GROMACS .gro file of C-alpha atoms in nm:
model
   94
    1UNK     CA    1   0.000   0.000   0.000
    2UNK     CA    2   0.252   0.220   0.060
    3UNK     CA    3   0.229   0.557   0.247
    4UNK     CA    4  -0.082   0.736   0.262
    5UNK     CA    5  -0.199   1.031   0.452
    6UNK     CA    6  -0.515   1.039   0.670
    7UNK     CA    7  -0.598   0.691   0.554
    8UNK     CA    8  -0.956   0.621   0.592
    9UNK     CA    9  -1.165   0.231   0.623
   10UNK     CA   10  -1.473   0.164   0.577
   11UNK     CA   11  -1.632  -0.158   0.595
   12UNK     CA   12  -1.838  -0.311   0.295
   13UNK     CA   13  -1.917  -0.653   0.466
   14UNK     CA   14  -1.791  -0.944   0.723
   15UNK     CA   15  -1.454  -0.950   0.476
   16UNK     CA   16  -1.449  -0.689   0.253
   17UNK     CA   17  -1.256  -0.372   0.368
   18UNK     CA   18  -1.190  -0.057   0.155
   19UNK     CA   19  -0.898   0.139   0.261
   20UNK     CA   20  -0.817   0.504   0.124
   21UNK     CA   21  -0.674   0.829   0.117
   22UNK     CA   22  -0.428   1.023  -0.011
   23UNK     CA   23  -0.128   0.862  -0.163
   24UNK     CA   24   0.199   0.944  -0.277
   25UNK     CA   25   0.205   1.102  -0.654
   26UNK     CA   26  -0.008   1.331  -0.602
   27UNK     CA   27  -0.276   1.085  -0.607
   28UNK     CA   28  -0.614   1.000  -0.427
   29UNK     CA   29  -0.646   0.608  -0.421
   30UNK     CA   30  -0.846   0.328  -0.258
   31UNK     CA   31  -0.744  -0.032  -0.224
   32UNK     CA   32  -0.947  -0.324  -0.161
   33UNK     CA   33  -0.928  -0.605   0.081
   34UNK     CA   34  -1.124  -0.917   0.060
   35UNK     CA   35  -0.955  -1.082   0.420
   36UNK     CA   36  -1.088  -0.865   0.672
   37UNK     CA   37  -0.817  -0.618   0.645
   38UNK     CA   38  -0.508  -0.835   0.686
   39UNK     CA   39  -0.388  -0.746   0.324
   40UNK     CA   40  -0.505  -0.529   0.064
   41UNK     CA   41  -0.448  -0.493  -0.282
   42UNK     CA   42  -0.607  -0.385  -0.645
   43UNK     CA   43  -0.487  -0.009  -0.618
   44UNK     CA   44  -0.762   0.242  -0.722
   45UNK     CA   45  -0.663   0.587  -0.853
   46UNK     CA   46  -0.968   0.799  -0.794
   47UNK     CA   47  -0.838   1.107  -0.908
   48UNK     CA   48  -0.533   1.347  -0.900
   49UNK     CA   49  -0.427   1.723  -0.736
   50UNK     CA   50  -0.151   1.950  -0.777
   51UNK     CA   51  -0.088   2.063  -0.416
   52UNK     CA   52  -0.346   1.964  -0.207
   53UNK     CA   53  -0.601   1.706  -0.194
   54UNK     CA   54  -0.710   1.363  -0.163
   55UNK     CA   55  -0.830   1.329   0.184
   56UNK     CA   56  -1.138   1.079   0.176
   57UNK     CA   57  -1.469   1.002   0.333
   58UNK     CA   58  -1.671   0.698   0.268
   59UNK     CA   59  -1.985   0.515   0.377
   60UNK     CA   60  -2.136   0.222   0.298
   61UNK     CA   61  -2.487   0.242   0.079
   62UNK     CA   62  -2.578  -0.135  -0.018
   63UNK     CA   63  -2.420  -0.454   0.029
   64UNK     CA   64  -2.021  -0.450  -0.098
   65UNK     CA   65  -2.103  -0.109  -0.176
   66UNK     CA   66  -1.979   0.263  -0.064
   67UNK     CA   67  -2.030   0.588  -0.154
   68UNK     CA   68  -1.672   0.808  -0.102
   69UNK     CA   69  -1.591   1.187  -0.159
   70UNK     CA   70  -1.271   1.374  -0.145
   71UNK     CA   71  -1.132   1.713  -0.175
   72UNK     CA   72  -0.940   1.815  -0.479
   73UNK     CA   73  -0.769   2.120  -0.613
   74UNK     CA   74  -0.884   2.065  -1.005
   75UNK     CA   75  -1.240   2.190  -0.977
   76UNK     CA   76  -1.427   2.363  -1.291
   77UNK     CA   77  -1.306   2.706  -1.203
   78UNK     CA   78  -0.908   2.722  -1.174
   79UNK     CA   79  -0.782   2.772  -0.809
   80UNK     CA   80  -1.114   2.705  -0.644
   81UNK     CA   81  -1.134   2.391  -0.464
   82UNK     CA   82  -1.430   2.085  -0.591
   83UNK     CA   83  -1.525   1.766  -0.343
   84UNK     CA   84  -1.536   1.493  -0.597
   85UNK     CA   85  -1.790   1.196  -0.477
   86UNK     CA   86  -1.810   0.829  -0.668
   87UNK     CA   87  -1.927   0.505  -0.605
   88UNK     CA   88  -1.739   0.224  -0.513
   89UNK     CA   89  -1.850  -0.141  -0.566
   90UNK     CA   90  -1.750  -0.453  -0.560
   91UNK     CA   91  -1.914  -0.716  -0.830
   92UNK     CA   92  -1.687  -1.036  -0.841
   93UNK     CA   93  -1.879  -1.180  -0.542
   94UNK     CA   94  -1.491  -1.289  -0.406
   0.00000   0.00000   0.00000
């Protein structure tokens, strides 16, 4: 997983963990874990900033389901801050 700051879990069901938050690159990211949190893997890059961003919220909304938001830096007007939301699921029943 690497480094990330403000790292964030949420729980989708008894084995399936989402972890995210803002990651190195300049990146916002989410990986998944399918063992109850004991590893995680299948790195997600939700979006990307230029100075500041990627510090995540998230909450579950259906089964294996969440909805998450973050802050980022590239909104539709130049310089003015956006909070980006999207909607993370998990479909391969694993």
């Amino acid at each position: 997983v690497g480094r990330l700051q403000r790292p964030f879990l949420t729980r989708l069901d008894e084995q399936t963990v989402v972890l995210s938050g803002r990651g190195g690159n300049h990146e916002t990211v989410a990986f998944l874990s399918r063992d109850n949190g004991q590893t995680f893997g299948n790195k997600f890059v939700l979006d990307t900033y230029q100075g500041e961003g990627g510090y995540t919220a998230a909450v579950p909304n259906g089964p294996r389901s969440a909805v998450i938001c973050w802050h980022s830096d590239e909104g539709e007007a130049k310089g003015h801050p956006d909070i980006k939301v999207a909607t993370l699921k998990v479909v391969d029943g694993k």
